[in-house]
Tab-separated table of N, CA and C in Angstrom:
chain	number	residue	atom	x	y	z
O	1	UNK	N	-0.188	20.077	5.162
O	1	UNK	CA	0.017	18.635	5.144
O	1	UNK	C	-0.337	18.081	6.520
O	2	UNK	N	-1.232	17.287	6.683
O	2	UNK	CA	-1.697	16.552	7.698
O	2	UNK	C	-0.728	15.465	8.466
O	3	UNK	N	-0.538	15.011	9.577
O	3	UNK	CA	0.358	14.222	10.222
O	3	UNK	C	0.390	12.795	9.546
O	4	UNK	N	-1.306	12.037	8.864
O	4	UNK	CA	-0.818	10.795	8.106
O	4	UNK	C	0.066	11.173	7.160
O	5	UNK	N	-0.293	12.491	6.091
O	5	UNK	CA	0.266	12.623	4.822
O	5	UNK	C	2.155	12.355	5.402
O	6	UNK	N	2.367	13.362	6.410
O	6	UNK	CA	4.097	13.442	7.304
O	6	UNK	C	4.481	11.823	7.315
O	7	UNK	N	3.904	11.333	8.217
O	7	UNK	CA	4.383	10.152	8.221
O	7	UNK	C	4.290	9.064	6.736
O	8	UNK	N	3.620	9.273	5.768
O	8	UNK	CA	3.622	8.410	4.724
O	8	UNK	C	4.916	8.862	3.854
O	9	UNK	N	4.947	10.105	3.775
O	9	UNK	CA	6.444	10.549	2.923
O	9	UNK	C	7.472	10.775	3.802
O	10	UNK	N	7.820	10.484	5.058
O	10	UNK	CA	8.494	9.932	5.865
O	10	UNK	C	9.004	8.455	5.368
O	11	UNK	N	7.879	7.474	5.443
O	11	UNK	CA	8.166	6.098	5.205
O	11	UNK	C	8.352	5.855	3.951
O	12	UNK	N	8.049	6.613	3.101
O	12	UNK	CA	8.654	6.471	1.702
O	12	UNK	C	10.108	7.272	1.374
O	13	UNK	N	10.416	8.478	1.855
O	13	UNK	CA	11.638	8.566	1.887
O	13	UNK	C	12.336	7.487	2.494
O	14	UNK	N	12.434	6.827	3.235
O	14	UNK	CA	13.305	5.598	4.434
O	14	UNK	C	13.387	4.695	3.220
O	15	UNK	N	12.325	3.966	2.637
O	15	UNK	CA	12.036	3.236	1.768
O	15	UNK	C	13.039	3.316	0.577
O	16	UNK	N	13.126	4.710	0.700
O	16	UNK	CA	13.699	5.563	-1.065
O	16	UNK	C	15.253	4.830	-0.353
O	17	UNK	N	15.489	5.599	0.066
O	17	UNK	CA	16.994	5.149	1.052
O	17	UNK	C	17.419	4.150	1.250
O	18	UNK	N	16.669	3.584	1.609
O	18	UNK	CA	16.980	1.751	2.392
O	18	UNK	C	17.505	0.926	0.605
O	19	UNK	N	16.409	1.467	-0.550
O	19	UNK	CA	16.448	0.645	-1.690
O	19	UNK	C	17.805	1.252	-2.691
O	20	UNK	N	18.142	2.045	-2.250
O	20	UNK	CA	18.969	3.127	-3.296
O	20	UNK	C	20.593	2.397	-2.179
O	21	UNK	N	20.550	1.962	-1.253
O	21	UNK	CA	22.241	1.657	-0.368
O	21	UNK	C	21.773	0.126	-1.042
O	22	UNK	N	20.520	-0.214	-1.710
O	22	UNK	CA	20.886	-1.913	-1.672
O	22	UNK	C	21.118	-2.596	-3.138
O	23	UNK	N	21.900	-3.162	-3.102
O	23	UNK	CA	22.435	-3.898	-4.534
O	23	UNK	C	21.838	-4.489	-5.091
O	24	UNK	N	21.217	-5.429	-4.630
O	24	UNK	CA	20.092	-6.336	-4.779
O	24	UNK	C	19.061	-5.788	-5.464
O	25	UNK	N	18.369	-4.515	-4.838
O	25	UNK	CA	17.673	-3.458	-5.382
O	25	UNK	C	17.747	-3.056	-6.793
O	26	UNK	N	18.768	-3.039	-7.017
O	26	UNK	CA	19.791	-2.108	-8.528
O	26	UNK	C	19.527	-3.557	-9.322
O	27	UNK	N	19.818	-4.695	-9.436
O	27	UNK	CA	20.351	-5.884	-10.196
O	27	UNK	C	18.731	-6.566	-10.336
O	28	UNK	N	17.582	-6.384	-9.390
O	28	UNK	CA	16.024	-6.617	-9.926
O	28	UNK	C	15.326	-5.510	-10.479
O	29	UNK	N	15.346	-4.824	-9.934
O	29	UNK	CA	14.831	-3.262	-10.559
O	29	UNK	C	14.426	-3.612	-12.144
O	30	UNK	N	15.335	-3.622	-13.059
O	30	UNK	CA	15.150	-3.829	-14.209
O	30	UNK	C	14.064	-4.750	-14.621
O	31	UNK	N	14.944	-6.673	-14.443
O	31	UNK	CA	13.679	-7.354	-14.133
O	31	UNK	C	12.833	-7.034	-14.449
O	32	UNK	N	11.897	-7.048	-12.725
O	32	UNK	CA	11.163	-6.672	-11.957
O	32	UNK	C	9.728	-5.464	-12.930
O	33	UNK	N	10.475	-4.438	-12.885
O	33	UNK	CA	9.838	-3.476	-14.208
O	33	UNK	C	9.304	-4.041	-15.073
O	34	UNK	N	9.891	-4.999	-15.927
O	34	UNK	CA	9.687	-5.607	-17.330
O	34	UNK	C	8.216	-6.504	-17.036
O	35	UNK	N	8.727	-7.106	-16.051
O	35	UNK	CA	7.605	-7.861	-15.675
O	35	UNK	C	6.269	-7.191	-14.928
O	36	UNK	N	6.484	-6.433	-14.497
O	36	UNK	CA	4.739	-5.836	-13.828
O	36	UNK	C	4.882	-4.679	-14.314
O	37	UNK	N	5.870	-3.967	-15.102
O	37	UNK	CA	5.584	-2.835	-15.524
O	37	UNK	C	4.902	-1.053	-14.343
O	38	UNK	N	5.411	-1.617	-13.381
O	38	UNK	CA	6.261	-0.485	-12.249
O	38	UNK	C	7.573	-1.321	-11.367
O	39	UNK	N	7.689	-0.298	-10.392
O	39	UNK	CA	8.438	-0.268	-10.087
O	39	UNK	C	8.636	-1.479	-8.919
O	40	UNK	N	9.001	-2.826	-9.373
O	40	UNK	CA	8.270	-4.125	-8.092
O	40	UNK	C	9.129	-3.941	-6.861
O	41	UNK	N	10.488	-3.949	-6.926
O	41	UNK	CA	11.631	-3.639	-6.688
O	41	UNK	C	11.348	-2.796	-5.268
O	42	UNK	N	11.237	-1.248	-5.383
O	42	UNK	CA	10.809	-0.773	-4.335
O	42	UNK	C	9.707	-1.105	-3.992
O	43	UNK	N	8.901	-1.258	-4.533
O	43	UNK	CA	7.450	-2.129	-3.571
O	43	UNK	C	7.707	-2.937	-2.822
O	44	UNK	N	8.481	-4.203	-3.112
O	44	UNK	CA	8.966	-4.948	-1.972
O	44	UNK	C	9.597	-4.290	-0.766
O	45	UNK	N	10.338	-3.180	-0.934
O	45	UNK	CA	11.081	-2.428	0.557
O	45	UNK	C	10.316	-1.789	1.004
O	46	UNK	N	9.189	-1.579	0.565
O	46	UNK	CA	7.982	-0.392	1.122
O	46	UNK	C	7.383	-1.741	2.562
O	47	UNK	N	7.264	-1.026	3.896
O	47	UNK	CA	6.637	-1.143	4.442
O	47	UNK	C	4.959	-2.654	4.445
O	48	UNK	N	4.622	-3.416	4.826
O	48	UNK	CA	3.523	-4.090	4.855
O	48	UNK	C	1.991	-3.241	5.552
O	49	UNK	N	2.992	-2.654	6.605
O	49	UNK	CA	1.730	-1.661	7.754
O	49	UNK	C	2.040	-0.763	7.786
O	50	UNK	N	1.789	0.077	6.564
O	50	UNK	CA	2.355	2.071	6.717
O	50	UNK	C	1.430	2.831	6.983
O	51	UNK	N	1.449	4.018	7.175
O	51	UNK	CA	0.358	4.726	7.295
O	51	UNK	C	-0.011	5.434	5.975
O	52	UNK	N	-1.402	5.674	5.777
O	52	UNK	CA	-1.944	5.864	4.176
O	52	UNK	C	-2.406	7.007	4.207
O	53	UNK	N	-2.459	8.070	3.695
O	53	UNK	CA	-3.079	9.590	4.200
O	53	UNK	C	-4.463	9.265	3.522
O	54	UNK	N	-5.586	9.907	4.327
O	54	UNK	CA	-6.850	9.992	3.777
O	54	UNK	C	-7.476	10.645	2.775
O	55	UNK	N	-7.554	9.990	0.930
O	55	UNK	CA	-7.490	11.071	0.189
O	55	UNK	C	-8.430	11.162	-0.479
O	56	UNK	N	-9.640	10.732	0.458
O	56	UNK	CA	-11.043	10.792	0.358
O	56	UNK	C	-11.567	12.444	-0.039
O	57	UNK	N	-11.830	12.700	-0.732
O	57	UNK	CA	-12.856	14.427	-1.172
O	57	UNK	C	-13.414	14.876	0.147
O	58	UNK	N	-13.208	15.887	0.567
O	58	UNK	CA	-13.752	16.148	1.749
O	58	UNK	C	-15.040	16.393	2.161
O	59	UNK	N	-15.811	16.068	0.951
O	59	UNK	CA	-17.191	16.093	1.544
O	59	UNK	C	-17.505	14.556	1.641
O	60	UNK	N	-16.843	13.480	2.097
O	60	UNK	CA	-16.627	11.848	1.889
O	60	UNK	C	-16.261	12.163	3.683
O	61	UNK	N	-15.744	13.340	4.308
O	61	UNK	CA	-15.715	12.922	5.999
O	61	UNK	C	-16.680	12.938	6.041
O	62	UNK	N	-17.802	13.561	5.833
O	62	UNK	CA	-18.986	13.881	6.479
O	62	UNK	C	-20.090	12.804	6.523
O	63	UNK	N	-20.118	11.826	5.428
O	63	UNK	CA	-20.926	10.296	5.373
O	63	UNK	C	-20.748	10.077	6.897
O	64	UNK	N	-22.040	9.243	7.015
O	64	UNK	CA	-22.276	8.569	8.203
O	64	UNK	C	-22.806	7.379	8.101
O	65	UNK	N	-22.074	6.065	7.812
O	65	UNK	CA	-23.191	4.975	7.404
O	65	UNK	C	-23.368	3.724	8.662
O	66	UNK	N	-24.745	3.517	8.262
O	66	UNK	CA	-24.949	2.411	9.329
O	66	UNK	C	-23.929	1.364	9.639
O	67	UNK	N	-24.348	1.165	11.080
O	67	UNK	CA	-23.108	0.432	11.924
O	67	UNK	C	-23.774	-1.597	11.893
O	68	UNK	N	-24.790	-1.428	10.784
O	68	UNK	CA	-25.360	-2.882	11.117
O	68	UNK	C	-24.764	-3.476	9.354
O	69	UNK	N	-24.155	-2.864	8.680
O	69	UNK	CA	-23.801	-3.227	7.072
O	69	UNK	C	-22.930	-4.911	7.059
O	70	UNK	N	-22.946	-5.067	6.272
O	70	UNK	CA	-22.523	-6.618	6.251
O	70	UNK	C	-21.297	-6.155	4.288
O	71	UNK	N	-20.506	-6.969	4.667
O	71	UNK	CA	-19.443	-7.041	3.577
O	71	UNK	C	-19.027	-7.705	3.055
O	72	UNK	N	-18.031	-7.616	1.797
O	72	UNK	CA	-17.095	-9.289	1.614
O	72	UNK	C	-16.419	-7.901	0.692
O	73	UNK	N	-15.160	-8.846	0.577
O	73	UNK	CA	-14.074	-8.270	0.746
O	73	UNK	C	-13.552	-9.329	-0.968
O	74	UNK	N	-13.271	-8.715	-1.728
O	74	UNK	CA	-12.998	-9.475	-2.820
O	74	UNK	C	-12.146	-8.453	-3.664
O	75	UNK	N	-10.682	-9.303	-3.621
O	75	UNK	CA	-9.420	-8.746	-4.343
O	75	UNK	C	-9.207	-9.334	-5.959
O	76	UNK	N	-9.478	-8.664	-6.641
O	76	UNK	CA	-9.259	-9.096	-8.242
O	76	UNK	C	-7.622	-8.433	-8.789
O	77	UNK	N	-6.892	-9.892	-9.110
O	77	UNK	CA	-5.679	-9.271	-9.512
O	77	UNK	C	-5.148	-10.379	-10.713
O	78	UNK	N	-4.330	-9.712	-11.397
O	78	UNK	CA	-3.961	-10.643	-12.156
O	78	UNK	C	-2.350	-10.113	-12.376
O	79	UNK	N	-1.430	-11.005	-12.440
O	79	UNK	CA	-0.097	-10.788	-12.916
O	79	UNK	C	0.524	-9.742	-12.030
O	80	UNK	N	-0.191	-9.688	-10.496
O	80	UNK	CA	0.737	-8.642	-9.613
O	80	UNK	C	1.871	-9.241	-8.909
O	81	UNK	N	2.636	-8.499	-8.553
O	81	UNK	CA	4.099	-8.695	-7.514
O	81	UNK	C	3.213	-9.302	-6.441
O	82	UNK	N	3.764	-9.857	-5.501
O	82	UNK	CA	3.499	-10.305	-4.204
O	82	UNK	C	3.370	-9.546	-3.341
O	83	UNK	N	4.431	-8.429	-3.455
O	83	UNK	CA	4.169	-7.199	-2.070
O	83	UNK	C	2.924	-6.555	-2.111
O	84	UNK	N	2.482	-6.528	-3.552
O	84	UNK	CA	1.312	-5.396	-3.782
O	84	UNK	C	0.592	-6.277	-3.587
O	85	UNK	N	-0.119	-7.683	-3.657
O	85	UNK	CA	-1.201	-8.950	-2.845
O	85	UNK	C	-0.977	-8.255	-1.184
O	86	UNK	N	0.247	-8.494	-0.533
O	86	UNK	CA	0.438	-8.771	1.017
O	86	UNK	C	0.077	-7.083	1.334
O	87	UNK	N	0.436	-5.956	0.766
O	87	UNK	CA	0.117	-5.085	1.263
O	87	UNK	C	-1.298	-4.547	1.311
O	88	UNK	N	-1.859	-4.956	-0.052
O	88	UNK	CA	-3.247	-4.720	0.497
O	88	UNK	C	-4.482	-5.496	0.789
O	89	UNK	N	-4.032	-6.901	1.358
O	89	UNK	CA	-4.540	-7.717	2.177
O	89	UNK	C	-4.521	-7.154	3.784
O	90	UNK	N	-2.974	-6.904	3.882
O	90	UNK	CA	-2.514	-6.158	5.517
O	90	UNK	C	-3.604	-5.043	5.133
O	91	UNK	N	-3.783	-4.209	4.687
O	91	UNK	CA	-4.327	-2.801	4.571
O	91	UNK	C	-5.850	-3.139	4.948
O	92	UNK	N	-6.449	-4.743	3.937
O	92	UNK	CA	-7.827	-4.549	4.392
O	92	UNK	C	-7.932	-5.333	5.896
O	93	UNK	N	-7.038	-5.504	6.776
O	93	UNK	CA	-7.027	-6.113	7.895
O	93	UNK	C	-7.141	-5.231	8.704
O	94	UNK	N	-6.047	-4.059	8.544
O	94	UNK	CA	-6.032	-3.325	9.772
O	94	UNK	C	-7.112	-2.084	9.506
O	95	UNK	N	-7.622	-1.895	8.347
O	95	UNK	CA	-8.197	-0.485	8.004
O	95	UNK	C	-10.111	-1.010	8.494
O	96	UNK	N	-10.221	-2.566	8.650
O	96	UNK	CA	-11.687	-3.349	8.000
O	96	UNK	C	-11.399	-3.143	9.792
O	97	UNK	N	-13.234	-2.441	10.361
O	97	UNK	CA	-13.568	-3.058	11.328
O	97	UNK	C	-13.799	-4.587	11.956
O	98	UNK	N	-13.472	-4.955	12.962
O	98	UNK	CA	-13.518	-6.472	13.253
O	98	UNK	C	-14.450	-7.298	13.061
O	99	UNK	N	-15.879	-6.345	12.876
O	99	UNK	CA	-17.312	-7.068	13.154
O	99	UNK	C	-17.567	-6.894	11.395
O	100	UNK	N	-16.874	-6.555	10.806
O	100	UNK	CA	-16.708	-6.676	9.360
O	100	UNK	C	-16.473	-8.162	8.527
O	101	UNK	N	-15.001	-8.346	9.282
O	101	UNK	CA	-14.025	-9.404	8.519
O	101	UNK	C	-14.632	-10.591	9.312
């Protein structure tokens, strides 16, 4: 297990913890489920800026692509929780080179 993989089930145990002492947690949970059909509940206690382990195929390190590429960045969602919008908006912020975004 690699040090991102450590630290991601690190922050999801904390997560597990933090949501399991909270009441609030227990009384949407249900909800929450019904309506997006996982778990929204702990998604909201999960972290905005966690660390993500790299679970790219390992012949995916070895690509090398040009440093002149141009992008756009386009999120298609329909009927998601809010945490899962904000987290992987944060994700394409901090993960997207600057000369990207």
């Amino acid at each position: 297990e690699d040090d991102s993989s450590k630290r991601y089930n690190q922050q999801l145990a904390a997560a597990r913890a933090e949501a399991k002492a909270d009441r609030e947690y227990a009384k949407q949970r249900p909800r929450l489920f019904n309506a997006f059909k996982f778990d929204a509940a702990f998604s909201r206690v999960l972290p905005l800026n966690r660390s993500v382990p790299d679970t790219r195929a390992s012949g995916c390190h070895y690509f090398h692509y040009s440093t002149d590429l141009t992008t756009s960045v386009i999120l298609v969602y329909n009927n998601e929780d809010w945490s899962v919008l904000l987290r992987t908006a944060q994700s394409v912020i901090d993960r997207t080179p600057d000369r990207l975004l």
